[in-house]
XYZ file of N, CA, C and O in Angstrom:
808
model
N 17.941 -49.380 19.599
C 18.237 -48.829 18.487
C 18.651 -47.469 19.978
O 18.035 -47.115 20.544
N 20.146 -47.015 19.714
C 20.514 -45.611 20.184
C 21.630 -44.863 19.386
O 21.987 -45.650 18.402
N 21.353 -43.534 19.704
C 21.907 -43.092 18.855
C 23.489 -41.746 19.443
O 22.800 -41.211 20.868
N 23.719 -41.738 19.159
C 24.898 -40.687 19.798
C 26.135 -39.755 19.042
O 26.351 -39.962 17.747
N 26.246 -38.887 18.936
C 26.859 -37.577 18.453
C 28.646 -37.509 19.319
O 28.386 -36.863 20.869
N 29.352 -37.376 18.716
C 30.363 -37.007 19.429
C 31.365 -36.024 18.430
O 31.284 -35.908 17.087
N 31.936 -34.846 18.535
C 32.836 -33.861 17.867
C 34.291 -34.436 18.361
O 34.690 -34.376 19.026
N 34.401 -34.886 17.207
C 35.970 -35.057 17.153
C 36.759 -34.439 17.438
O 38.157 -34.238 17.572
N 36.585 -33.168 16.102
C 37.165 -31.812 16.605
C 36.406 -31.009 15.764
O 34.910 -30.733 15.564
N 36.888 -29.047 15.685
C 35.978 -28.659 15.692
C 35.504 -28.675 14.083
O 36.403 -28.620 13.242
N 34.285 -29.084 14.130
C 33.434 -28.757 12.725
C 33.595 -30.662 11.970
O 33.023 -30.422 10.945
N 34.215 -31.127 12.939
C 33.809 -32.298 12.461
C 33.269 -33.436 13.032
O 33.648 -33.404 14.722
N 32.378 -34.209 13.404
C 31.216 -34.807 14.164
C 30.852 -36.342 13.611
O 30.814 -36.331 12.429
N 31.178 -37.240 14.513
C 30.724 -39.015 13.992
C 29.222 -38.862 15.157
O 29.048 -38.557 16.106
N 28.365 -39.180 14.850
C 27.422 -39.685 14.756
C 27.099 -41.425 14.284
O 27.189 -41.806 13.249
N 27.010 -42.085 15.595
C 26.448 -43.529 15.752
C 25.145 -44.148 15.335
O 24.596 -43.763 17.014
N 24.843 -44.439 14.794
C 23.412 -45.397 15.289
C 23.646 -46.869 15.940
O 23.790 -47.392 14.614
N 23.556 -47.877 16.323
C 23.178 -48.913 16.589
C 21.415 -49.325 16.497
O 20.987 -49.224 17.370
N 21.510 -50.868 15.657
C 20.418 -51.288 16.090
C 20.716 -52.568 15.242
O 21.858 -52.787 14.684
N 19.882 -53.844 15.898
C 20.387 -55.049 15.599
C 19.252 -55.031 14.502
O 19.623 -56.762 13.600
N 18.266 -54.130 13.483
C 17.374 -54.709 12.835
C 18.142 -55.011 11.422
O 17.572 -55.518 10.654
N 19.624 -54.903 10.768
C 19.831 -54.915 9.887
C 21.254 -55.553 9.757
O 21.754 -56.384 10.800
N 21.444 -56.056 8.722
C 22.715 -57.568 8.301
C 23.922 -56.646 7.866
O 25.039 -57.293 7.891
N 23.784 -55.538 7.223
C 24.472 -54.774 7.101
C 24.924 -53.083 8.152
O 24.557 -52.863 8.632
N 26.103 -52.945 7.604
C 26.488 -51.305 8.491
C 26.672 -50.755 7.122
O 27.228 -50.500 6.121
N 25.990 -49.062 7.297
C 25.992 -48.335 6.498
C 26.421 -47.157 7.004
O 26.719 -46.565 8.026
N 27.652 -46.662 6.033
C 28.645 -45.614 6.275
C 28.831 -44.542 5.302
O 28.264 -44.557 4.368
N 28.271 -43.385 6.674
C 28.270 -42.327 5.316
C 29.431 -40.937 5.385
O 29.391 -40.677 6.774
N 29.209 -40.028 4.867
C 30.158 -38.677 4.923
C 29.385 -37.994 4.670
O 29.549 -38.021 2.966
N 29.240 -36.646 5.405
C 28.430 -35.086 4.526
C 29.526 -34.307 4.597
O 29.990 -33.810 6.064
N 30.014 -33.592 3.793
C 30.622 -32.514 3.828
C 30.040 -31.462 2.996
O 28.987 -31.114 2.182
N 29.615 -30.675 4.222
C 28.635 -29.034 3.796
C 29.566 -27.775 3.913
O 30.654 -27.567 4.312
N 29.398 -27.340 2.640
C 29.791 -26.495 3.060
C 29.000 -25.042 1.436
O 27.720 -25.386 1.565
N 29.379 -23.987 1.620
C 28.750 -22.493 1.410
C 28.109 -22.636 0.152
O 28.904 -22.851 -0.659
N 27.151 -22.474 -0.639
C 26.757 -22.971 -2.059
C 26.976 -21.611 -2.423
O 26.399 -20.159 -1.830
N 27.613 -21.857 -3.592
C 27.588 -19.884 -4.465
C 27.944 -20.074 -5.732
O 27.924 -21.301 -6.204
N 27.775 -19.225 -6.470
C 27.999 -18.984 -7.826
C 29.376 -19.669 -8.306
O 29.754 -20.551 -9.166
N 30.705 -19.228 -7.746
C 31.752 -18.962 -7.976
C 32.128 -21.408 -7.720
O 32.996 -21.268 -8.976
N 31.258 -21.317 -6.888
C 31.981 -23.178 -6.603
C 31.363 -24.152 -7.265
O 31.493 -24.910 -6.953
N 29.871 -23.779 -7.479
C 28.907 -24.941 -7.577
C 29.279 -25.532 -8.848
O 29.175 -26.769 -9.126
N 29.889 -25.385 -10.128
C 30.591 -25.869 -11.218
C 31.883 -27.261 -10.635
O 31.296 -27.803 -10.835
N 32.400 -26.089 -10.103
C 33.549 -27.042 -9.343
C 32.995 -28.059 -8.501
O 34.007 -29.351 -8.549
N 32.304 -27.583 -7.451
C 31.800 -29.043 -6.784
C 30.952 -29.921 -7.594
O 31.845 -31.368 -7.166
N 30.132 -29.591 -8.692
C 29.998 -30.716 -9.254
C 30.812 -32.072 -9.997
O 31.212 -33.210 -9.898
N 31.983 -31.245 -10.594
C 33.181 -31.312 -11.592
C 33.904 -32.599 -10.037
O 34.285 -33.821 -10.629
N 34.148 -31.607 -9.067
C 35.282 -32.616 -8.344
C 33.949 -33.628 -7.887
O 35.427 -34.456 -7.706
N 33.323 -34.047 -7.526
C 32.477 -35.245 -6.933
C 32.726 -36.037 -7.905
O 33.188 -37.484 -8.146
N 32.158 -35.804 -9.348
C 32.560 -36.724 -10.296
C 34.040 -37.485 -10.368
O 34.395 -38.594 -10.746
N 35.267 -36.659 -10.187
C 36.687 -37.112 -10.381
C 36.361 -37.506 -9.057
O 37.205 -38.679 -9.200
N 36.137 -37.982 -7.818
C 36.246 -38.440 -6.905
C 35.979 -39.810 -6.567
O 37.033 -40.472 -6.866
N 34.823 -39.576 -7.293
C 34.558 -40.943 -7.273
C 35.109 -42.161 -8.073
O 35.060 -43.616 -8.262
N 35.866 -41.398 -9.060
C 36.767 -42.472 -10.768
C 37.949 -43.220 -9.829
O 38.768 -44.339 -10.401
N 38.931 -42.632 -8.270
C 39.781 -43.109 -8.093
C 40.926 -42.814 -6.988
O 40.343 -41.605 -6.864
N 41.684 -43.139 -6.310
C 41.909 -42.717 -4.650
C 43.737 -42.922 -5.138
O 44.406 -44.319 -6.275
N 44.455 -43.253 -4.423
C 45.727 -43.181 -4.507
C 46.153 -44.577 -4.450
O 47.406 -44.986 -4.682
N 45.378 -45.130 -3.408
C 46.009 -46.773 -3.606
C 44.299 -47.617 -4.561
O 45.074 -48.465 -5.463
N 43.438 -47.124 -4.952
C 42.540 -47.536 -6.116
C 42.409 -46.650 -6.850
O 41.984 -46.069 -6.788
N 43.177 -46.925 -8.105
C 43.845 -46.291 -8.839
C 42.348 -45.965 -10.487
O 42.426 -45.014 -10.798
N 41.614 -46.939 -10.137
C 40.838 -46.902 -11.352
C 39.583 -47.230 -10.826
O 39.337 -47.752 -9.889
N 38.558 -47.076 -11.736
C 37.007 -47.574 -11.905
C 37.240 -49.019 -11.548
O 36.582 -50.051 -10.712
N 37.613 -49.832 -11.676
C 37.880 -51.395 -11.928
C 38.820 -51.796 -10.746
O 38.442 -52.832 -10.111
N 39.558 -51.474 -10.153
C 39.984 -51.414 -9.085
C 39.099 -51.610 -7.587
O 38.836 -51.919 -6.823
N 38.526 -50.034 -7.879
C 37.226 -49.934 -6.774
C 36.497 -50.894 -7.056
O 35.618 -51.173 -6.045
N 35.523 -51.396 -8.132
C 35.180 -52.674 -8.281
C 35.293 -53.752 -7.629
O 34.480 -54.587 -7.440
N 36.724 -54.408 -7.987
C 37.433 -55.456 -7.763
C 37.243 -55.215 -5.977
O 36.617 -56.081 -5.570
N 37.323 -54.286 -5.505
C 37.344 -54.227 -3.845
C 36.325 -53.902 -3.349
O 36.363 -54.919 -2.639
N 35.250 -53.653 -3.461
C 33.965 -53.586 -3.447
C 33.416 -55.096 -3.950
O 32.761 -55.497 -2.661
N 33.290 -55.960 -4.157
C 33.298 -57.453 -4.643
C 34.182 -58.429 -3.501
O 33.723 -58.985 -2.831
N 35.481 -57.929 -3.252
C 35.941 -58.235 -1.821
C 35.415 -58.402 -0.993
O 35.401 -59.154 -0.296
N 34.754 -56.803 -0.550
C 34.164 -56.877 -0.233
C 32.946 -57.676 0.404
O 31.648 -56.588 0.695
N 32.896 -58.958 -0.139
C 31.021 -59.162 0.123
C 30.397 -58.733 -0.638
O 28.803 -58.380 -0.245
N 30.781 -58.024 -1.887
C 29.192 -56.791 -2.661
C 28.843 -55.695 -2.051
O 28.150 -55.340 -2.087
N 29.622 -55.318 -1.959
C 29.638 -53.980 -0.806
C 29.242 -52.601 -1.457
O 29.453 -52.815 -3.247
N 28.618 -51.771 -1.432
C 28.136 -51.484 -2.253
C 28.309 -49.225 -1.987
O 28.679 -49.334 -0.978
N 28.924 -48.580 -3.493
C 29.700 -47.763 -2.848
C 28.769 -46.325 -3.972
O 28.193 -46.335 -5.006
N 28.111 -45.327 -3.173
C 27.461 -44.404 -4.364
C 27.473 -42.764 -3.692
O 28.464 -42.413 -2.553
N 27.682 -41.735 -4.579
C 27.556 -40.703 -3.897
C 26.790 -39.939 -4.534
O 26.310 -40.260 -5.926
N 26.596 -38.427 -4.046
C 26.198 -37.653 -4.965
C 26.052 -36.129 -4.591
O 26.980 -35.652 -3.494
N 25.103 -35.254 -4.546
C 25.920 -33.808 -4.653
C 24.182 -32.902 -4.157
O 23.448 -33.060 -5.351
N 24.281 -32.449 -3.189
C 22.534 -31.854 -3.402
C 22.621 -30.229 -2.147
O 23.705 -29.942 -1.922
N 21.899 -29.771 -3.103
C 21.676 -28.111 -2.301
C 20.432 -28.504 -0.768
O 19.469 -29.198 -1.384
N 21.123 -27.775 0.338
C 20.432 -27.912 1.812
C 20.478 -26.417 1.924
O 21.602 -25.547 2.208
N 19.411 -25.856 1.870
C 19.383 -23.894 1.680
C 20.594 -23.427 1.145
O 20.253 -23.365 -0.448
N 21.493 -22.601 1.676
C 22.407 -22.284 1.399
C 23.785 -22.839 1.908
O 24.534 -22.625 0.956
N 23.095 -23.749 1.324
C 24.834 -24.763 1.697
C 24.914 -25.630 0.625
O 23.902 -26.623 0.022
N 25.942 -26.173 0.165
C 26.322 -27.286 -0.784
C 26.783 -28.506 0.042
O 27.869 -28.293 1.023
N 26.342 -29.520 -0.640
C 25.967 -31.139 1.044
C 26.593 -31.860 -0.858
O 26.205 -32.922 -1.410
N 28.008 -32.972 -0.026
C 28.324 -33.959 -0.634
C 27.998 -35.152 0.004
O 28.303 -34.831 1.659
N 28.006 -36.340 -0.741
C 27.402 -36.892 0.159
C 27.971 -38.680 -0.278
O 27.620 -39.068 -1.221
N 28.172 -39.358 0.737
C 29.105 -40.559 0.250
C 28.729 -41.648 0.798
O 28.694 -41.303 2.460
N 28.447 -43.120 -0.030
C 27.766 -43.573 1.166
C 28.345 -45.753 0.751
O 28.741 -45.048 -0.577
N 28.148 -45.906 2.100
C 29.215 -47.398 1.871
C 28.394 -48.057 2.549
O 28.293 -48.273 3.528
N 28.261 -49.210 1.757
C 27.093 -49.979 2.710
C 27.735 -51.466 2.484
O 28.082 -52.210 1.420
N 28.615 -51.910 3.175
C 28.838 -53.077 3.714
C 28.905 -54.690 4.831
O 27.246 -53.479 5.748
N 28.278 -55.449 4.498
C 27.982 -56.818 5.363
C 28.639 -56.374 6.904
O 29.776 -56.139 6.911
N 27.486 -56.597 7.681
C 28.256 -56.847 9.227
C 29.525 -58.236 9.424
O 29.462 -59.272 8.910
N 30.533 -57.709 10.383
C 31.182 -58.860 9.823
C 30.661 -59.995 11.045
O 30.915 -61.188 10.836
N 29.523 -59.649 11.770
C 28.670 -60.973 12.622
C 28.298 -61.817 11.738
O 28.060 -63.227 12.055
N 28.323 -61.933 10.308
C 27.581 -62.256 9.878
C 28.652 -63.341 8.487
O 28.112 -64.339 7.915
N 30.042 -63.179 9.557
C 30.398 -64.321 8.558
C 31.463 -65.204 8.993
O 31.279 -64.965 10.348
N 31.681 -66.442 8.425
C 32.033 -66.695 8.921
C 34.167 -66.781 9.740
O 33.901 -67.803 10.965
N 34.722 -65.504 9.380
C 35.950 -65.678 9.926
C 36.040 -64.085 10.084
O 35.290 -63.517 9.158
N 36.267 -63.757 10.422
C 36.468 -62.093 10.923
C 37.280 -61.442 10.095
O 38.759 -62.092 9.909
N 36.750 -60.793 8.974
C 37.855 -60.310 7.974
C 37.756 -58.554 8.515
O 38.390 -58.238 6.882
N 37.271 -57.758 8.891
C 37.123 -56.824 9.300
C 36.401 -55.844 8.401
O 37.070 -55.333 8.065
N 35.974 -56.366 7.829
C 35.002 -55.663 6.849
C 34.320 -53.849 6.774
O 35.143 -53.411 6.356
N 34.442 -54.246 7.995
C 33.591 -52.826 8.245
C 35.221 -51.882 8.123
O 34.811 -50.789 7.720
N 35.903 -52.323 9.111
C 37.350 -51.530 8.866
C 37.636 -51.452 7.453
O 38.344 -50.363 6.777
N 37.802 -52.259 6.758
C 38.025 -52.264 5.235
C 37.674 -51.140 4.525
O 37.532 -50.300 3.740
N 35.695 -51.388 4.234
C 35.121 -50.517 3.939
C 35.114 -49.003 4.937
O 35.120 -47.984 3.831
N 35.697 -48.816 5.682
C 35.423 -47.487 6.015
C 37.089 -46.376 6.023
O 37.174 -45.913 5.670
N 38.209 -47.383 5.675
C 39.596 -46.869 5.274
C 39.221 -46.861 3.703
O 39.190 -45.567 3.228
N 37.899 -47.587 2.595
C 38.111 -47.622 0.729
C 37.499 -46.089 1.004
O 37.851 -45.335 0.886
N 36.389 -45.697 2.035
C 35.370 -44.266 2.058
C 35.939 -43.835 1.887
O 36.170 -42.155 1.246
N 37.099 -43.473 3.402
C 37.656 -42.423 3.778
C 39.413 -42.471 2.643
O 39.325 -41.125 1.847
N 39.201 -43.182 1.881
C 40.102 -43.069 0.536
C 39.694 -41.898 -0.317
O 40.354 -41.202 -0.918
N 38.012 -42.714 -0.474
C 37.625 -42.151 -1.666
C 37.723 -40.733 -1.883
O 37.785 -39.483 -2.262
N 37.362 -40.429 -0.448
C 36.833 -38.794 0.081
C 38.370 -37.568 -0.097
O 38.935 -36.681 -0.131
N 39.075 -38.517 0.716
C 40.129 -37.464 1.484
C 41.425 -37.966 0.862
O 43.014 -36.800 0.872
N 41.460 -39.087 -0.668
C 42.611 -39.279 -0.867
C 42.765 -39.533 -1.982
O 42.925 -41.139 -2.633
N 42.265 -38.474 -3.443
C 41.744 -38.581 -4.166
C 43.468 -38.582 -5.326
O 44.287 -38.554 -4.477
N 43.391 -39.749 -6.341
C 44.152 -39.668 -6.839
C 44.816 -38.436 -7.883
O 44.461 -37.922 -8.601
N 46.125 -38.125 -7.616
C 46.276 -36.431 -7.860
C 48.260 -37.425 -8.818
O 48.839 -38.516 -8.539
N 48.197 -36.593 -9.668
C 49.888 -36.285 -10.078
C 50.043 -35.172 -10.008
O 49.554 -34.051 -10.280
N 51.207 -34.945 -9.880
C 52.187 -34.022 -9.679
C 51.021 -32.737 -9.232
O 50.718 -30.910 -9.622
N 51.005 -32.460 -7.628
C 49.822 -31.656 -7.240
C 48.697 -31.169 -7.904
O 48.041 -30.315 -7.286
N 48.119 -32.022 -8.697
C 46.695 -31.858 -9.356
C 45.754 -33.475 -9.748
O 46.798 -34.289 -9.344
N 44.645 -33.091 -9.421
C 44.156 -34.153 -10.155
C 44.261 -34.962 -11.168
O 44.861 -34.361 -12.586
N 44.265 -36.386 -11.377
C 44.605 -37.119 -12.918
C 43.949 -36.072 -13.718
O 43.012 -35.791 -14.190
N 44.864 -36.488 -15.139
C 44.902 -35.527 -16.114
C 43.497 -36.014 -16.730
O 42.579 -35.707 -16.777
N 43.907 -37.421 -17.244
C 42.639 -38.297 -17.630
C 41.284 -38.147 -17.198
O 40.257 -37.763 -17.889
N 40.925 -38.450 -15.793
C 40.040 -37.863 -15.485
C 39.296 -36.683 -14.987
O 38.410 -36.412 -15.525
N 40.148 -35.994 -15.162
C 39.746 -34.363 -15.256
C 39.102 -33.932 -16.626
O 38.450 -33.398 -16.037
N 40.175 -34.290 -17.452
C 39.334 -34.018 -18.367
C 38.036 -35.049 -19.282
O 37.068 -34.282 -19.898
N 37.602 -36.256 -18.751
C 36.929 -37.428 -19.778
C 35.753 -36.733 -18.574
O 34.669 -36.873 -18.714
N 35.957 -36.231 -16.944
C 34.569 -35.629 -16.351
C 34.394 -34.285 -16.696
O 33.213 -34.222 -16.837
N 35.242 -33.920 -16.948
C 34.578 -32.301 -17.313
C 34.008 -32.347 -18.731
O 32.694 -31.724 -18.982
N 34.109 -33.040 -19.579
C 33.255 -33.446 -20.947
C 31.979 -34.232 -20.621
O 30.801 -33.669 -20.637
N 31.705 -35.021 -19.514
C 30.636 -36.052 -19.013
C 29.657 -34.547 -18.721
O 28.404 -34.785 -18.638
N 30.228 -33.993 -17.353
C 29.497 -32.788 -17.075
C 29.262 -31.802 -18.192
O 27.855 -31.604 -17.858
N 29.760 -31.594 -19.308
C 29.461 -30.291 -19.529
C 28.130 -30.822 -20.603
O 26.561 -30.304 -20.899
N 27.938 -32.421 -21.476
C 27.102 -32.918 -21.692
C 25.947 -33.037 -20.557
O 24.447 -32.686 -21.143
N 25.926 -33.151 -19.449
C 25.024 -33.337 -18.333
C 24.045 -32.082 -18.121
O 23.247 -31.511 -18.862
N 25.342 -30.969 -18.080
C 24.667 -29.329 -18.251
C 23.609 -29.059 -19.771
O 22.704 -28.394 -19.370
N 24.140 -29.370 -20.401
C 23.689 -29.075 -21.454
C 22.391 -30.223 -22.037
O 21.206 -29.321 -22.474
N 22.328 -31.290 -21.727
C 21.316 -32.292 -21.822
C 20.119 -31.528 -20.996
O 19.329 -32.574 -20.307
N 20.333 -31.014 -19.818
C 19.285 -30.854 -19.343
C 17.824 -30.324 -19.051
O 16.845 -30.710 -18.977
N 17.380 -29.888 -20.751
C 16.396 -29.406 -20.972
C 15.916 -30.610 -21.960
O 14.559 -30.906 -22.336
N 16.682 -32.213 -22.110
C 15.531 -33.324 -22.280
C 14.921 -33.484 -21.591
O 13.617 -34.328 -22.164
N 14.936 -33.616 -20.361
C 13.531 -34.363 -19.563
C 13.000 -32.655 -19.170
O 13.569 -31.955 -18.834
N 11.898 -32.547 -20.043
C 11.014 -31.362 -19.806
C 10.038 -31.144 -18.465
O 10.566 -29.887 -18.149
N 9.949 -31.688 -17.889
C 9.685 -31.970 -16.487
C 9.962 -31.418 -15.712
O 10.326 -30.863 -14.833
N 11.822 -32.832 -15.685
C 13.092 -31.664 -14.800
C 13.642 -30.325 -15.072
O 13.945 -29.818 -14.114
N 13.464 -29.952 -15.998
C 14.115 -28.889 -16.916
C 13.110 -27.546 -16.151
O 13.601 -26.220 -15.362
N 11.369 -28.131 -16.217
C 10.425 -27.000 -16.034
C 11.176 -26.671 -14.273
O 10.872 -25.749 -13.427
N 11.012 -27.552 -13.489
C 11.097 -27.698 -12.052
C 12.505 -26.845 -11.696
O 12.288 -26.262 -10.759
N 13.213 -27.458 -12.548
C 14.797 -26.811 -12.078
C 14.469 -24.945 -12.558
O 15.062 -24.112 -11.785
N 13.608 -25.023 -13.462
C 14.024 -23.371 -13.869
C 12.983 -22.151 -13.124
O 12.663 -21.616 -13.183
N 11.917 -23.229 -12.692
C 11.177 -22.268 -11.496
C 11.805 -22.365 -10.251
O 11.956 -21.045 -10.054
N 12.495 -23.457 -9.791
C 13.562 -22.750 -8.780
C 14.020 -21.906 -8.809
O 14.655 -21.098 -8.088
N 14.587 -22.325 -10.315
C 16.021 -20.670 -10.194
C 15.067 -19.590 -10.447
O 16.027 -18.299 -10.504
N 13.883 -19.303 -11.125
C 13.329 -18.179 -11.059
C 12.708 -17.386 -9.496
O 13.083 -16.202 -9.015
N 12.179 -18.662 -8.992
C 11.837 -18.147 -7.141
C 12.979 -17.444 -6.452
O 12.734 -16.894 -5.703
N 14.425 -18.476 -6.353
C 15.637 -17.925 -6.323
C 16.285 -17.330 -6.553
O 17.253 -17.250 -6.517
N 15.647 -16.421 -7.675
C 17.183 -16.040 -8.505
C 18.033 -15.081 -7.348
O 17.724 -14.425 -6.478
N 19.168 -15.170 -8.116
C 20.045 -14.446 -7.266
C 20.102 -14.730 -5.901
O 20.538 -13.738 -5.161
N 20.037 -16.160 -5.398
C 19.892 -16.541 -4.395
C 21.102 -17.893 -4.459
O 20.978 -18.347 -5.269
N 21.789 -18.251 -3.666
C 21.895 -19.634 -3.806
C 21.528 -20.604 -3.777
O 22.081 -21.774 -5.213
N 20.169 -21.088 -3.265
C 19.388 -22.142 -3.646
C 18.454 -22.285 -4.899
O 18.686 -23.073 -5.722
N 18.911 -21.298 -5.740
C 18.669 -21.087 -7.220
C 19.914 -21.819 -8.285
O 19.264 -21.395 -9.372
N 20.374 -21.948 -7.759
C 21.429 -22.536 -8.576
C 21.784 -23.949 -9.212
O 20.731 -24.569 -8.404
N 22.031 -23.863 -10.661
C 21.365 -25.117 -10.935
C 22.852 -26.074 -10.154
O 24.211 -25.960 -10.539
N 22.341 -27.352 -9.981
C 23.422 -27.926 -8.794
C 24.736 -28.307 -9.643
O 25.779 -29.299 -8.886
N 24.535 -28.731 -11.007
C 25.884 -29.399 -11.784
C 26.217 -28.412 -12.098
O 27.515 -28.420 -13.518
N 25.878 -27.280 -12.346
C 26.626 -25.880 -12.678
C 26.123 -24.796 -13.818
O 25.577 -25.596 -14.524
N 27.286 -24.227 -14.831
C 27.311 -23.977 -16.207
C 28.380 -24.066 -16.898
O 29.314 -24.244 -16.110
N 28.433 -24.455 -18.238
C 29.258 -24.382 -19.199
C 30.178 -23.496 -19.025
O 31.032 -23.482 -19.496
N 29.348 -21.870 -19.064
C 30.588 -21.228 -19.336
C 31.651 -20.852 -18.361
O 32.949 -20.795 -18.046
N 31.337 -21.606 -17.014
C 32.454 -21.766 -15.527
C 33.169 -22.703 -15.673
O 33.961 -22.769 -15.561
N 32.409 -24.127 -16.263
C 33.229 -25.187 -16.577
C 34.535 -24.795 -17.738
O 35.128 -25.430 -17.212
N 34.103 -24.035 -18.089
C 35.713 -23.859 -19.122
C 36.605 -23.014 -18.521
O 37.960 -23.121 -19.468
N 36.298 -22.206 -17.239
C 37.553 -21.557 -17.082
C 38.045 -22.684 -15.384
O 39.273 -21.880 -15.685
N 37.273 -23.886 -15.662
C 38.456 -24.370 -14.500
C 39.251 -25.486 -15.082
O 39.398 -25.794 -16.357
N 40.679 -25.234 -14.176
C 41.735 -26.063 -14.442
C 42.382 -26.697 -13.381
O 41.645 -27.006 -12.281
N 42.915 -28.438 -13.866
C 43.215 -28.469 -12.816
C 44.281 -28.326 -11.755
O 43.463 -28.964 -10.521
N 44.347 -27.806 -11.814
C 45.133 -26.873 -10.253
C 44.544 -25.849 -9.783
O 44.648 -26.309 -8.196
N 43.352 -25.699 -10.085
C 42.923 -24.435 -9.034
C 41.561 -25.265 -8.219
O 41.510 -25.206 -7.592
N 41.092 -26.579 -9.256
C 40.038 -27.454 -8.634
C 40.843 -28.451 -7.510
O 40.665 -28.453 -6.314
N 42.127 -28.588 -8.132
C 42.500 -29.262 -6.845
C 43.495 -28.204 -5.428
O 42.951 -28.890 -4.226
N 43.593 -27.378 -6.200
C 43.244 -26.382 -4.771
C 42.388 -25.870 -4.387
O 42.239 -25.590 -2.406
N 41.218 -25.639 -4.578
C 40.223 -25.379 -4.278
C 39.278 -26.756 -3.332
O 38.766 -26.654 -2.447
N 39.851 -27.728 -3.764
C 39.358 -29.385 -3.063
C 39.995 -29.158 -1.638
O 39.438 -29.198 -0.111
N 41.350 -29.148 -1.571
C 42.129 -28.957 -0.478
C 41.250 -27.621 0.343
O 41.651 -27.971 1.553
N 41.268 -26.449 0.179
C 41.033 -25.418 0.635
C 39.301 -25.949 1.524
O 39.199 -25.529 2.759
N 38.258 -26.853 0.436
C 37.386 -26.879 1.101
C 36.910 -28.143 1.915
O 36.605 -28.305 2.778
N 38.038 -29.111 1.809
C 38.150 -30.368 2.851
C 38.781 -29.148 4.308
O 38.054 -30.289 5.131
N 39.206 -28.703 4.257
C 40.454 -28.004 5.495
C 39.123 -27.046 6.425
O 39.484 -27.092 7.511
N 37.972 -26.764 5.463
C 36.818 -25.451 5.864
C 35.786 -25.968 5.831
O 35.138 -25.722 6.634
N 35.451 -27.089 5.181
C 33.998 -27.574 5.695
C 33.626 -28.275 6.848
O 34.656 -28.502 7.032
N 31.804 -28.414 6.580
C 31.747 -28.939 7.890
C 31.546 -30.586 7.326
O 30.603 -30.778 6.182
N 31.899 -31.487 8.837
C 32.250 -32.860 8.313
C 31.521 -33.690 9.253
O 31.037 -33.442 10.622
N 30.428 -34.568 8.576
C 29.518 -34.952 9.325
C 29.743 -36.503 8.944
O 29.581 -36.974 8.132
């Protein structure tokens, strides 16, 4: 197994791990930005919208069809807190081209699809798609309001909030309803562009 890291440009690094152990390729994009109360809710909403569609694959159904065409490739994403940072994580796992009967460039197609999801979201009139924005905003509202339903997880998150009170790590990673109510489509898309331009990318 060999590991190499190449800095493609300032703030953008490519990490490559070569191994013959698996029959699949795992691609990942990590976007790291500073965590603060102003943006924690926007981050959670943005992630939910990004996974819904791209300018090429406009619906969840289109994305699922493309994944099936790539021999059942798997896509997932999430958001985590790491110290004082917020980390967006996007994953794509697909079959290694070596195990296909014909050369179909599954790795190349998977890479392009992952890049489209992260860097080419579905937009209209310089904003995120209205349907996706509204539905994901309501979904996020329900997630935030239902955090008390799982008593164990709620106790843990409240403990973290109290231990790190007034510090970035103490923020709830899905944000807050009062902040969610203030987010507009235009503001969220402008923040997305700024975040992509300034965040650390691995």
